[in-house]
Amino acid sequence: MSSRALALRWSCAVAVLVAAATTALASDPWGLFPESASLEADRVDGLTYLILWITGITLVGVQVCMLWFLWAYRRKDGVRAKHTHGNHTVEMVWTVAPAAILVFLALYQMGLWKDLKSSKPGDNENAVAVRIYAKQFEWMFRYPGPDAQFDTADDIFSNKTLVVPVNHPVNAELRAMDVIHSFYLPNMRFKQDAVPGLHGRIWFRPNKLSIDRKPLRSSRGAEVKVDYFDIVCAELCGSQHTTMAAKLYVVSDDEFAKWQKGDEVTLASGTKIPRPSRTDALQSPYDFIWSTWAMQDDLKVVAPPKWHKGGPFYPDYKGDEE
Amino acid sequence: MNAPASPGAHAGGAEPHAAHGHDHAGHDEHHEPGFFRKYIWSHDHKMIGKQFLITSLVWLFVGGGLALIVRWQLGFPNEPISGPLGSLVEALWGTRTVNGDVYNMAFTMHASIMIFGVIIPMLVGAFGNYLTPLMIGARDMAFPFLNALSYWFMWPAFLLLTASMFIGGASGAPASGWTAYPPLSYLAGQGQTLWSLGVFLAGASSIMGAVNYITTIVTMRAPGMKFFRMPMTVWAIFITSILGLLATPVIGSAQIMLTMDRVFGSSFFIPKGLVQGTDPDLNPYQMASGGGAVILYQHLFWFYSHPAVYIMILPGMGMVSDILATFSRKPIFGYRPMVYSIGGIAGLGFIVWGHHMFQAGMNPMLGMTFMLSTMMIALPSAIKTFNWLATLWRGSIQFTVPMCYALGFVSMFVIGGLSGIFMAATPVDMHIHDTYFIVAHIHYVLFGGSLFAAFAGIYFWFPKMFGRHMNYKLGYLHFAITFLAFNGTFFVMHLVGLGGMHRRTQDPYSYYPYIESMLPENRIMTISAIVLGFTQLLFVFNVVWSMFKGEKATQNPWNCNSLEWTAAPSPPPHGNFGPVIPTVYRGPYEYSSPEVAEDWLPQNRDLAKPAGAPAGH
Ligand code: HEM
Ligand SMILES: [Cu+2]
Ligand SMILES: [Cu+2]
């Protein structure tokens, strides 16, 4: 091998080692993700980087190898291609090696997936219970109130604002009222569709106060201070889907207790978190349905899709005035 | 172009009409059909293939225009679209700025048209039809009438999809994504019904095609054309057809059920207790009759649509294998493993559909199972990639335009396959599902993969189809710009996807400050996309111009081994092969064989006979 090729090879190796070392030190060394704000997020990031390394090395290997072949074996006068139909040994190698890697990856991630989606926080973990409703195009959050029971008179409601205490698991039930939505917390790497007809059990473990969120950069390069984490609707849900944002405030235990009592909570950034409301203060028919969700099976109104009002297939349906 | 003239004689091309005239003698007596029978209601597989090709190229531009509407809004949010595209959008939907309705319609119809109207008809309909009989040495498809029907069933589908965009203005158009998940699609305007029926008819067309390909390949191979002597393209079409035949009825059923829900209130997919309507005072309790399951639709949809992504890539893999071997002047490395891995992809392809539903509320245990099968489906793709690389190894590589596209295919498909592994990992998918990472993946496999393969195929078989070469200077230019602009558009999507920018969202910048910071990246993508779109005009110009003015092609300009080149003139006549069906003596990849002096050895050349003697019998 020529000395230049050797030098190249060594410098590549050193570059890879340096990169590996930086990876080991921070959970998102290349800043690929939104800032992490939950225990789960760091584990997901770690897995992503592992896959990134494996696929990245494969990718570079394949592309470099291809370019090398293209250069080395370009058509030259008088040189005839090698007549070969294959080679059993190398084919075994490149079947078994990727198979082993893929099986390893599959097994390696199972534990994390189980923790994320099948082992909900235990009773001793002081989890916060909340019920999340999604409808076109907003999020609504219901807390059980002082009696710790849902669907009772002391439940409290909060619109477009989810408030949770830091370092407590959030144990939530996810419901959709009209179409599919998806509850997405980029900072927690959390996502679960809210599906009409299903009651999803979800949880995540916020470990960072939202007031401590690092400033963002605007598209013009200015610093933007944001004191909440984003709640995103990640599943297309209609014409205003893009507007279906909500705010997640991760606050201290004290602030959370105050907020639940209905007192005003002002964050260090000056933001006043909107106060929750009590069930009995809710007026609109929507809120009525929400507060009596358990009884909805008794509602007998059968209506066609909007555009089909008064069609031949719904003789009993009088239609609503428009 | 270094395209040596065909020494056609010993290849069996200039087959004398004397011997064995009894074989299919009837074909020579066909009188020239009239315009209608020749160009419109043709039963000739070659004409039907060309019809599929031209129609899908036209639709490529409709789909592309819709994509540019989407990209415009993401790159220049809420600014009126400039230029002729802006005027067109204004004329059609009455607005130059892309509002939520127009945006949702645009990406929905973009994907639907590209998948059902471009990639499937082009790869399976056009190339499958044109190449299958020629490559296996048949005079036509097994059921020519059914074949014509399968093309003409696309037209009502096209008309329905077009009508669906306009029937109720922008707000009545299909806007539930190409996946059309209920309840959103259940509640959508009339356009959605037309969409479902259009997809149903496109599916019917696929099924008719699939039956035809399978029958043709099983029963009509030329003497000596054993299964394991078929070119990879034919293998790919064969296995693709099996996939299509088994999977397409399922999406057909799903669309009929959805339509029944929408029109007759049947509630297959609609649970009890839906509340719909944004204004509570007007419409407080719109409740469906209930009893259905939302997720059932997703299972049905993906039971088809995952195999469908392989329907869209396997023919491309087959064509690329043939082109790589031809221009490396080498046998394809590991022919049988290549065939088995296509089979493996097809088999596994039926048990991975749940990977689209990891976050959809499916039992997490079931998710784990699908994760395992999805990880395993990356394996045959890896094997194929290594075999392609090894085909290049110690070859004698000619960088023709089709070869450039074939190499581009390999290079881009690797990226798409590897990004699949991120999404197959369920915990990682939790973050990147429904983000631009998925959009990046889709486009690396479908644009960098399927469409690059289609381009390779068009440049490669154009001389056969039309008897003329395309212009290769324009071809190189087209390749270079397409390759760069493609990566400029889609690579960045991986990054914004990991950054948490979700897909199918019209104006994320106004509502999510963390996405606002990604506007510059989005602008780069939009500008690349515009370049990418306009570059394709070069290609269309090249196709149309070359059809009439291109340099005349000989029978076998690439010195290829398979029957369409060695046994049929360019373009082949009705019945393809003159009076005698060629006989096949070997596989299609005997390039640089030590048995002969040339670096190619036609499938139908009988080495027992002296060179120059009529081959094939
Ligand atoms: C190496 C093998 C592959 C693996 C492991 C893989 C894996 C996946 C996974 C897990 C998803 C779902 C992601 C999500 O929505 O969260 C996905 C989506 C998708 N894949 Fe692949 N994939 C592979 C190859 C392909 C190929 C060859 C094609 C097409 C030619 C393809 C086309 C698509 C499309 C169109 C979607 C997105 C559909 C949508 O949601 O709109 N994939 N892939
Ligand atoms: Cu939503
Ligand atoms: Cu899939």
XYZ file of C-alpha atoms in Angstrom, chain A residues 32-34 44 47-48 51-52 55-56 58-59 61-63 65-66 69-71 73-76 79-87 90-91 94-95 98-99 102-103 105-107 109-114 116-118 135-137 176-180 182 184-186 188-193 195-198 213 216-220 224 226 228 230-246 284-286 288-289 293 296-297 299 301-309 313-314 317 320-322, chain B residues 100-101 104 107 175-177 181-184 186-190 262-265 271-278 280-289 294-295 298 328-335 337 358-361 364 368 371-372 375-376 378-379 382-383 385-387 389-390 392-399 407 410-411 414-415 418 421-422 424-435 495 498-500 502-508 511-514 516-517 519-520 590-594 596-599:
250
model
C -29.692 16.467 15.791
C -32.642 16.464 18.141
C -34.678 19.069 19.940
C -34.036 7.117 22.540
C -30.319 4.204 20.418
C -30.579 6.573 17.486
C -28.045 3.058 14.645
C -26.547 6.163 13.105
C -25.745 2.670 9.228
C -23.327 5.543 8.759
C -22.220 0.951 6.194
C -23.260 3.874 4.059
C -18.357 1.853 3.147
C -20.774 1.092 0.344
C -20.463 4.467 -1.372
C -16.427 1.010 -2.378
C -18.683 1.822 -5.282
C -14.826 0.224 -8.297
C -16.138 2.774 -10.743
C -12.711 4.345 -10.928
C -12.688 -0.812 -13.300
C -13.700 1.818 -15.809
C -13.523 0.567 -19.333
C -9.941 0.323 -20.607
C -8.905 -5.189 -20.528
C -11.632 -7.756 -20.385
C -14.036 -8.019 -17.469
C -13.642 -10.995 -15.152
C -16.103 -13.714 -15.988
C -17.507 -14.816 -12.649
C -20.968 -15.741 -11.494
C -20.405 -15.308 -7.807
C -18.560 -16.637 -4.851
C -18.230 -13.961 0.287
C -21.953 -14.243 -0.259
C -22.349 -10.623 3.520
C -25.539 -12.445 4.348
C -25.800 -7.963 8.280
C -28.242 -10.561 9.581
C -29.992 -6.615 12.381
C -30.929 -9.292 14.886
C -30.444 -4.264 16.842
C -33.862 -5.877 17.039
C -33.141 -7.537 20.374
C -34.084 -2.154 21.517
C -36.793 -4.392 22.917
C -36.191 -3.361 26.519
C -36.526 0.292 25.741
C -39.699 -0.241 23.744
C -41.175 -2.209 26.625
C -41.782 3.188 26.697
C -45.049 1.521 25.873
C -45.801 -1.438 28.111
C -60.436 17.300 18.930
C -60.220 19.351 15.762
C -58.132 21.498 16.437
C -59.820 11.531 20.485
C -63.280 12.866 19.881
C -63.541 13.202 16.148
C -60.615 12.096 14.008
C -57.184 10.657 14.659
C -51.240 12.304 17.491
C -46.262 14.406 20.025
C -43.734 15.843 22.463
C -40.555 16.419 20.437
C -39.547 13.929 25.153
C -39.306 11.944 21.879
C -42.807 10.870 22.723
C -45.550 10.128 20.271
C -48.822 8.267 20.402
C -51.834 8.549 18.148
C -57.597 7.236 18.159
C -61.377 7.632 18.315
C -62.830 4.636 20.061
C -59.633 3.749 21.917
C -35.326 25.281 28.147
C -34.063 28.659 20.311
C -32.766 30.392 17.225
C -35.213 32.082 14.955
C -34.845 31.681 11.210
C -33.153 35.073 11.166
C -35.882 33.167 21.067
C -39.393 29.808 25.075
C -42.708 25.784 27.600
C -44.186 22.018 22.526
C -47.156 19.738 22.228
C -47.636 18.943 18.572
C -50.451 17.229 16.750
C -48.460 14.983 14.474
C -51.268 13.247 12.609
C -53.081 15.053 9.837
C -56.457 15.963 11.281
C -58.051 18.468 8.926
C -57.691 21.852 7.324
C -56.401 23.571 10.465
C -54.206 20.672 11.528
C -51.163 22.900 11.598
C -52.697 25.094 14.290
C -53.195 22.247 16.722
C -50.394 23.216 19.062
C -50.446 23.258 22.835
C -70.586 24.943 26.070
C -72.155 21.723 24.844
C -68.700 20.423 24.090
C -70.839 19.005 28.607
C -69.943 16.019 26.481
C -67.976 11.147 28.461
C -71.989 9.118 25.838
C -73.264 5.710 24.907
C -76.667 9.693 23.296
C -78.280 11.185 17.881
C -77.184 9.613 14.654
C -75.912 12.022 12.086
C -74.395 11.635 8.647
C -71.201 13.337 7.632
C -71.644 17.033 7.257
C -71.903 17.206 3.494
C -74.527 14.523 3.450
C -77.141 16.264 5.514
C -80.113 7.357 3.914
C -80.926 9.224 7.071
C -82.268 12.973 10.747
C -79.029 21.053 11.874
C -79.775 24.595 10.896
C -77.096 26.246 8.857
C -54.744 24.777 4.714
C -57.228 23.299 2.241
C -53.718 19.344 2.271
C -49.796 16.722 -0.769
C -57.258 16.076 1.772
C -56.706 13.099 4.062
C -53.304 12.086 2.755
C -57.348 7.303 7.238
C -60.885 7.471 8.558
C -62.508 9.184 10.394
C -60.891 12.129 8.628
C -65.035 9.664 6.371
C -65.833 13.264 7.159
C -64.195 14.737 4.070
C -65.967 16.311 1.098
C -67.266 14.537 -2.002
C -69.388 7.547 3.682
C -72.360 7.006 1.423
C -74.535 4.425 3.175
C -73.559 5.000 6.778
C -66.689 3.852 16.343
C -69.541 4.946 18.504
C -69.493 8.348 20.062
C -67.750 10.509 17.505
C -68.231 14.183 18.018
C -67.569 16.295 15.010
C -67.800 19.919 14.095
C -65.728 22.859 15.137
C -70.231 23.517 19.194
C -73.318 25.690 19.054
C -74.183 24.734 15.542
C -73.496 21.104 15.614
C -73.180 19.786 19.093
C -73.497 16.055 18.823
C -72.790 14.698 15.472
C -72.612 11.067 16.300
C -71.949 8.197 13.963
C -73.972 5.039 14.267
C -60.632 3.024 13.125
C -57.491 0.924 13.149
C -55.044 0.988 8.725
C -20.004 -3.799 -16.520
C -19.710 -6.446 -19.243
C -19.933 -9.009 -16.457
C -22.423 -11.641 -15.359
C -24.598 -10.424 -12.528
C -22.896 -11.489 -9.315
C -24.892 -14.192 -7.530
C -27.833 -14.609 -9.895
C -29.190 -15.223 -4.452
C -46.179 1.427 15.646
C -47.607 4.608 17.192
C -51.184 4.092 16.050
C -52.481 2.406 19.155
C -46.960 -2.808 21.733
C -42.342 -5.768 18.615
C -40.235 -4.621 14.365
C -38.466 -7.961 14.138
C -35.470 -5.544 10.614
C -35.208 -8.795 8.708
C -33.575 -5.057 5.316
C -31.445 -8.179 4.849
C -28.503 -5.574 1.768
C -27.683 -8.782 -0.101
C -26.731 -4.168 -2.773
C -23.604 -6.206 -2.140
C -24.287 -8.256 -5.244
C -21.312 -3.848 -5.976
C -19.649 -7.160 -6.709
C -19.066 -3.804 -10.754
C -15.938 -5.368 -9.260
C -13.409 -6.197 -11.990
C -15.874 -5.227 -14.661
C -15.225 -3.116 -17.701
C -17.511 -0.276 -16.823
C -19.093 1.915 -19.490
C -20.620 5.119 -18.171
C -25.521 3.562 -10.369
C -27.839 1.805 -6.099
C -26.317 4.742 -4.323
C -28.770 2.376 0.036
C -29.620 5.620 1.793
C -30.580 2.385 5.789
C -33.608 0.784 9.893
C -34.079 3.879 12.036
C -37.889 -0.061 12.072
C -36.430 0.550 15.534
C -39.684 1.156 17.360
C -38.351 3.556 20.033
C -36.650 5.720 17.406
C -39.757 5.570 15.263
C -41.684 7.045 18.168
C -39.774 10.270 17.584
C -39.504 10.269 13.806
C -42.831 8.754 12.812
C -44.919 11.320 10.931
C -41.954 13.659 10.547
C -32.220 16.478 9.479
C -34.864 14.357 13.422
C -35.266 17.947 14.579
C -38.957 17.211 15.047
C -43.718 16.900 11.431
C -45.071 16.193 7.974
C -48.391 17.215 6.419
C -48.446 20.561 8.150
C -49.167 23.720 6.258
C -47.659 26.459 8.384
C -45.627 24.998 11.230
C -47.229 27.754 15.581
C -43.990 26.070 16.607
C -40.988 28.252 17.354
C -38.601 25.290 17.203
C -39.450 28.303 12.698
C -35.700 27.936 13.097
C -37.039 27.796 7.683
C -33.647 28.314 5.999
C -22.792 -14.353 -20.241
C -20.724 -11.226 -20.712
C -16.970 -11.579 -21.254
C -17.384 -15.309 -21.439
C -14.213 -17.219 -22.264
C -16.364 -16.537 -27.345
C -14.122 -13.762 -28.564
C -16.668 -10.961 -28.174
C -17.504 -9.835 -24.671
